[in-house]
Amino acid sequence: MRTRTAATAALLLAAALTACSGSDEEPSASPETSPPSAPASSEAAAGQVEASPKFGTPAQTAGDGGTGVLEITPDTVVFVKEGGGEKAANGVFAVVATKDKAVGDVAADEPAPISGGGWKWMASDGEMIDAGGGNAFNVVMDKYNNADPVQPGAYQWRAQVFDLTPAQGKGGTLIYIDGENKAHRWQMPSTDSGPHVAEVKAQLAP
């Protein structure tokens, strides 16, 4: 009886070893793994320019030196050959009225152009034109001539004037570089636009 039991146990052990050996030869089924993540889309590629928002859309911007937050809204744009007693040297002035509102608990201001910040106009061919170039610097409008830091909760009107050729005024992009050197962009209309066109033109009248 003991001999038969031992033989039976030996046979069962051999069968088990054979089964294990067979399973080792077969490719083991590995758990499903996620495919490698796809590379970032071209929209996130380094150096790509983000789409410009519509003219009139507010932007949250860092104040001069990174102090405070200015909500800046390009409100109105007019195109005139003469304004404030000055004639455009290149053919047309693009006058952009902006509403600057301090958001937060501290006063905020636009950075001075000498620091590399401020306003630029990018023509459709990529040429960059600084605000105040040509005869634009001499165009002054009382209501839109503010330049003091904006106090918390308050806002003020400002204006940026560009002296452009007629071609540069079509299909342009308005660019504002804030106190942290971040560029904010707006696609510009090619004709007078905004809620205060009549008022801006009245300010420009000699």
C-alpha positions as YAML, in Angstrom:
chain: A
units: angstrom
residues:
- id: 1
  name: MET
  ca: [0.00, 0.00, 0.00]
- id: 2
  name: ARG
  ca: [2.79, 2.34, 0.88]
- id: 3
  name: THR
  ca: [4.64, 1.43, -2.31]
- id: 4
  name: ARG
  ca: [1.54, 2.15, -4.47]
- id: 5
  name: THR
  ca: [0.96, 5.49, -2.70]
- id: 6
  name: ALA
  ca: [4.58, 6.53, -3.20]
- id: 7
  name: ALA
  ca: [4.42, 5.61, -6.89]
- id: 8
  name: THR
  ca: [1.22, 7.59, -7.35]
- id: 9
  name: ALA
  ca: [2.76, 10.62, -5.65]
- id: 10
  name: ALA
  ca: [5.84, 10.34, -7.89]
- id: 11
  name: LEU
  ca: [3.64, 10.28, -11.00]
- id: 12
  name: LEU
  ca: [1.69, 13.35, -9.85]
- id: 13
  name: LEU
  ca: [4.93, 15.22, -9.12]
- id: 14
  name: ALA
  ca: [6.32, 14.41, -12.56]
- id: 15
  name: ALA
  ca: [3.11, 15.62, -14.24]
- id: 16
  name: ALA
  ca: [3.26, 18.88, -12.31]
- id: 17
  name: LEU
  ca: [6.88, 19.45, -13.29]
- id: 18
  name: THR
  ca: [6.06, 18.75, -16.95]
- id: 19
  name: ALA
  ca: [3.18, 21.28, -16.87]
- id: 20
  name: CYS
  ca: [5.42, 23.94, -15.35]
- id: 21
  name: SER
  ca: [8.11, 23.27, -17.94]
- id: 22
  name: GLY
  ca: [5.58, 23.59, -20.76]
- id: 23
  name: SER
  ca: [4.27, 26.91, -19.50]
- id: 24
  name: ASP
  ca: [7.82, 28.30, -19.38]
- id: 25
  name: GLU
  ca: [8.26, 27.54, -23.08]
- id: 26
  name: GLU
  ca: [5.09, 29.38, -24.05]
- id: 27
  name: PRO
  ca: [5.23, 33.20, -24.25]
- id: 28
  name: SER
  ca: [3.72, 34.52, -21.08]
- id: 29
  name: ALA
  ca: [0.81, 36.90, -21.51]
- id: 30
  name: SER
  ca: [2.01, 40.25, -20.25]
- id: 31
  name: PRO
  ca: [-0.50, 42.73, -18.88]
- id: 32
  name: GLU
  ca: [-1.63, 45.40, -21.33]
- id: 33
  name: THR
  ca: [0.47, 48.51, -21.13]
- id: 34
  name: SER
  ca: [-0.42, 51.99, -22.27]
- id: 35
  name: PRO
  ca: [1.33, 53.07, -25.47]
- id: 36
  name: PRO
  ca: [3.98, 55.72, -25.07]
- id: 37
  name: SER
  ca: [2.47, 59.14, -24.80]
- id: 38
  name: ALA
  ca: [2.22, 61.01, -28.08]
- id: 39
  name: PRO
  ca: [4.55, 63.94, -28.60]
- id: 40
  name: ALA
  ca: [3.16, 67.35, -27.79]
- id: 41
  name: SER
  ca: [1.02, 68.82, -30.51]
- id: 42
  name: SER
  ca: [2.40, 71.46, -32.82]
- id: 43
  name: GLU
  ca: [0.27, 74.02, -31.01]
- id: 44
  name: ALA
  ca: [2.43, 73.59, -27.94]
- id: 45
  name: ALA
  ca: [5.71, 73.52, -29.83]
- id: 46
  name: ALA
  ca: [8.36, 75.79, -28.43]
- id: 47
  name: GLY
  ca: [8.45, 79.20, -30.00]
- id: 48
  name: GLN
  ca: [5.03, 79.01, -31.63]
- id: 49
  name: VAL
  ca: [2.98, 82.19, -31.43]
- id: 50
  name: GLU
  ca: [-0.39, 81.86, -29.78]
- id: 51
  name: ALA
  ca: [-3.47, 82.95, -31.67]
- id: 52
  name: SER
  ca: [-4.31, 86.61, -31.14]
- id: 53
  name: PRO
  ca: [-7.60, 87.28, -29.35]
- id: 54
  name: LYS
  ca: [-10.24, 89.53, -30.81]
- id: 55
  name: PHE
  ca: [-9.81, 93.28, -30.51]
- id: 56
  name: GLY
  ca: [-11.69, 94.51, -27.44]
- id: 57
  name: THR
  ca: [-10.85, 91.43, -25.35]
- id: 58
  name: PRO
  ca: [-9.33, 92.34, -21.93]
- id: 59
  name: ALA
  ca: [-6.00, 90.89, -20.84]
- id: 60
  name: GLN
  ca: [-4.65, 90.40, -17.32]
- id: 61
  name: THR
  ca: [-1.15, 91.85, -17.40]
- id: 62
  name: ALA
  ca: [1.69, 92.27, -14.89]
- id: 63
  name: GLY
  ca: [2.37, 95.85, -13.84]
- id: 64
  name: ASP
  ca: [5.69, 97.62, -14.20]
- id: 65
  name: GLY
  ca: [8.44, 95.64, -12.49]
- id: 66
  name: GLY
  ca: [5.96, 92.83, -11.86]
- id: 67
  name: THR
  ca: [4.08, 94.94, -9.29]
- id: 68
  name: GLY
  ca: [0.31, 94.69, -9.35]
- id: 69
  name: VAL
  ca: [-2.04, 93.56, -12.11]
- id: 70
  name: LEU
  ca: [-3.47, 95.72, -14.89]
- id: 71
  name: GLU
  ca: [-6.50, 94.57, -16.82]
- id: 72
  name: ILE
  ca: [-5.93, 96.21, -20.20]
- id: 73
  name: THR
  ca: [-8.62, 96.42, -22.84]
- id: 74
  name: PRO
  ca: [-7.93, 97.84, -26.31]
- id: 75
  name: ASP
  ca: [-11.25, 99.65, -26.61]
- id: 76
  name: THR
  ca: [-11.28, 101.70, -29.81]
- id: 77
  name: VAL
  ca: [-9.09, 102.25, -32.85]
- id: 78
  name: VAL
  ca: [-9.32, 105.00, -35.45]
- id: 79
  name: PHE
  ca: [-7.26, 105.63, -38.56]
- id: 80
  name: VAL
  ca: [-6.60, 109.25, -39.51]
- id: 81
  name: LYS
  ca: [-4.11, 111.09, -41.71]
- id: 82
  name: GLU
  ca: [-3.95, 113.99, -39.27]
- id: 83
  name: GLY
  ca: [-4.58, 114.25, -35.55]
- id: 84
  name: GLY
  ca: [-3.85, 116.71, -32.78]
- id: 85
  name: GLY
  ca: [-2.46, 119.17, -35.29]
- id: 86
  name: GLU
  ca: [0.06, 116.64, -36.65]
- id: 87
  name: LYS
  ca: [0.20, 114.94, -40.03]
- id: 88
  name: ALA
  ca: [1.27, 111.30, -40.24]
- id: 89
  name: ALA
  ca: [4.77, 111.07, -41.67]
- id: 90
  name: ASN
  ca: [4.11, 107.63, -43.18]
- id: 91
  name: GLY
  ca: [0.54, 108.17, -44.32]
- id: 92
  name: VAL
  ca: [-1.81, 107.27, -41.47]
- id: 93
  name: PHE
  ca: [-2.05, 107.35, -37.70]
- id: 94
  name: ALA
  ca: [-3.53, 104.31, -35.98]
- id: 95
  name: VAL
  ca: [-4.84, 105.64, -32.67]
- id: 96
  name: VAL
  ca: [-5.67, 102.93, -30.13]
- id: 97
  name: ALA
  ca: [-7.59, 103.89, -26.98]
- id: 98
  name: THR
  ca: [-7.11, 101.52, -24.04]
- id: 99
  name: LYS
  ca: [-8.80, 101.10, -20.68]
- id: 100
  name: ASP
  ca: [-6.31, 100.27, -17.91]
- id: 101
  name: LYS
  ca: [-7.85, 98.95, -14.67]
- id: 102
  name: ALA
  ca: [-5.86, 98.00, -11.55]
- id: 103
  name: VAL
  ca: [-6.93, 94.58, -10.31]
- id: 104
  name: GLY
  ca: [-5.88, 93.73, -6.77]
- id: 105
  name: ASP
  ca: [-4.70, 95.60, -3.70]
- id: 106
  name: VAL
  ca: [-1.76, 97.59, -5.08]
- id: 107
  name: ALA
  ca: [-1.34, 100.28, -7.71]
- id: 108
  name: ALA
  ca: [-0.04, 99.16, -11.09]
- id: 109
  name: ASP
  ca: [1.39, 100.88, -14.12]
- id: 110
  name: GLU
  ca: [2.49, 100.08, -17.67]
- id: 111
  name: PRO
  ca: [6.25, 99.60, -18.05]
- id: 112
  name: ALA
  ca: [8.15, 102.37, -19.79]
- id: 113
  name: PRO
  ca: [9.29, 101.69, -23.36]
- id: 114
  name: ILE
  ca: [12.90, 102.23, -22.26]
- id: 115
  name: SER
  ca: [12.60, 99.03, -20.18]
- id: 116
  name: GLY
  ca: [11.63, 97.03, -23.26]
- id: 117
  name: GLY
  ca: [7.94, 96.93, -22.39]
- id: 118
  name: GLY
  ca: [4.97, 98.79, -23.76]
- id: 119
  name: TRP
  ca: [3.18, 98.85, -27.10]
- id: 120
  name: LYS
  ca: [4.07, 97.77, -30.62]
- id: 121
  name: TRP
  ca: [2.23, 97.29, -33.90]
- id: 122
  name: MET
  ca: [3.17, 94.27, -35.99]
- id: 123
  name: ALA
  ca: [2.34, 94.66, -39.66]
- id: 124
  name: SER
  ca: [1.08, 91.69, -41.67]
- id: 125
  name: ASP
  ca: [4.59, 91.11, -43.07]
- id: 126
  name: GLY
  ca: [6.06, 90.93, -39.55]
- id: 127
  name: GLU
  ca: [7.58, 94.42, -39.35]
- id: 128
  name: MET
  ca: [7.43, 95.87, -35.83]
- id: 129
  name: ILE
  ca: [6.52, 99.54, -35.31]
- id: 130
  name: ASP
  ca: [6.86, 101.20, -31.91]
- id: 131
  name: ALA
  ca: [4.17, 103.45, -30.52]
- id: 132
  name: GLY
  ca: [5.18, 107.09, -30.75]
- id: 133
  name: GLY
  ca: [7.35, 106.71, -33.85]
- id: 134
  name: GLY
  ca: [7.32, 109.18, -36.73]
- id: 135
  name: ASN
  ca: [5.02, 112.07, -35.85]
- id: 136
  name: ALA
  ca: [2.91, 109.96, -33.50]
- id: 137
  name: PHE
  ca: [4.74, 111.22, -30.42]
- id: 138
  name: ASN
  ca: [3.28, 114.69, -30.91]
- id: 139
  name: VAL
  ca: [-0.35, 113.52, -31.03]
- id: 140
  name: VAL
  ca: [-1.88, 114.41, -27.67]
- id: 141
  name: MET
  ca: [-5.48, 113.92, -26.52]
- id: 142
  name: ASP
  ca: [-6.56, 115.32, -23.16]
- id: 143
  name: LYS
  ca: [-8.81, 112.47, -22.03]
- id: 144
  name: TYR
  ca: [-6.43, 109.74, -23.19]
- id: 145
  name: ASN
  ca: [-3.16, 111.30, -22.03]
- id: 146
  name: ASN
  ca: [-2.99, 109.57, -18.61]
- id: 147
  name: ALA
  ca: [0.33, 108.14, -17.48]
- id: 148
  name: ASP
  ca: [0.17, 107.86, -13.67]
- id: 149
  name: PRO
  ca: [0.03, 104.51, -11.83]
- id: 150
  name: VAL
  ca: [-3.53, 103.23, -11.62]
- id: 151
  name: GLN
  ca: [-4.79, 102.94, -8.06]
- id: 152
  name: PRO
  ca: [-6.46, 99.75, -6.77]
- id: 153
  name: GLY
  ca: [-10.01, 99.41, -8.04]
- id: 154
  name: ALA
  ca: [-9.66, 102.41, -10.37]
- id: 155
  name: TYR
  ca: [-9.16, 102.71, -14.12]
- id: 156
  name: GLN
  ca: [-7.96, 105.31, -16.58]
- id: 157
  name: TRP
  ca: [-8.00, 105.87, -20.33]
- id: 158
  name: ARG
  ca: [-4.81, 105.90, -22.35]
- id: 159
  name: ALA
  ca: [-3.98, 106.06, -26.04]
- id: 160
  name: GLN
  ca: [-1.23, 104.59, -28.18]
- id: 161
  name: VAL
  ca: [-0.50, 106.24, -31.52]
- id: 162
  name: PHE
  ca: [1.34, 104.56, -34.39]
- id: 163
  name: ASP
  ca: [2.59, 106.31, -37.52]
- id: 164
  name: LEU
  ca: [2.04, 103.71, -40.26]
- id: 165
  name: THR
  ca: [2.01, 103.29, -44.00]
- id: 166
  name: PRO
  ca: [-1.45, 102.41, -45.36]
- id: 167
  name: ALA
  ca: [-0.26, 98.83, -45.95]
- id: 168
  name: GLN
  ca: [0.98, 98.46, -42.36]
- id: 169
  name: GLY
  ca: [-2.41, 99.51, -41.06]
- id: 170
  name: LYS
  ca: [-4.15, 96.56, -42.69]
- id: 171
  name: GLY
  ca: [-4.12, 93.17, -41.02]
- id: 172
  name: GLY
  ca: [-1.93, 94.33, -38.14]
- id: 173
  name: THR
  ca: [-1.45, 92.87, -34.68]
- id: 174
  name: LEU
  ca: [-1.33, 95.00, -31.54]
- id: 175
  name: ILE
  ca: [1.29, 93.80, -29.05]
- id: 176
  name: TYR
  ca: [1.70, 94.81, -25.41]
- id: 177
  name: ILE
  ca: [4.73, 93.64, -23.41]
- id: 178
  name: ASP
  ca: [3.96, 93.73, -19.69]
- id: 179
  name: GLY
  ca: [6.09, 94.07, -16.55]
- id: 180
  name: GLU
  ca: [7.13, 90.43, -16.68]
- id: 181
  name: ASN
  ca: [8.09, 90.61, -20.38]
- id: 182
  name: LYS
  ca: [5.04, 88.63, -21.44]
- id: 183
  name: ALA
  ca: [3.60, 89.63, -24.81]
- id: 184
  name: HIS
  ca: [-0.17, 90.10, -25.13]
- id: 185
  name: ARG
  ca: [-1.60, 90.25, -28.66]
- id: 186
  name: TRP
  ca: [-4.78, 91.39, -30.37]
- id: 187
  name: GLN
  ca: [-5.69, 91.05, -34.01]
- id: 188
  name: MET
  ca: [-6.52, 94.55, -35.23]
- id: 189
  name: PRO
  ca: [-9.35, 95.65, -37.51]
- id: 190
  name: SER
  ca: [-8.41, 97.67, -40.58]
- id: 191
  name: THR
  ca: [-11.18, 100.25, -40.16]
- id: 192
  name: ASP
  ca: [-12.43, 102.46, -37.33]
- id: 193
  name: SER
  ca: [-13.80, 100.17, -34.62]
- id: 194
  name: GLY
  ca: [-14.97, 100.30, -31.02]
- id: 195
  name: PRO
  ca: [-17.57, 102.10, -28.90]
- id: 196
  name: HIS
  ca: [-15.73, 105.43, -28.68]
- id: 197
  name: VAL
  ca: [-14.80, 106.18, -32.29]
- id: 198
  name: ALA
  ca: [-16.65, 109.51, -32.37]
- id: 199
  name: GLU
  ca: [-15.14, 110.62, -29.06]
- id: 200
  name: VAL
  ca: [-11.58, 109.71, -30.07]
- id: 201
  name: LYS
  ca: [-11.97, 111.57, -33.37]
- id: 202
  name: ALA
  ca: [-13.29, 114.60, -31.51]
- id: 203
  name: GLN
  ca: [-10.20, 114.49, -29.28]
- id: 204
  name: LEU
  ca: [-8.01, 114.37, -32.39]
- id: 205
  name: ALA
  ca: [-9.64, 117.35, -34.04]
- id: 206
  name: PRO
  ca: [-7.43, 120.47, -34.23]
...
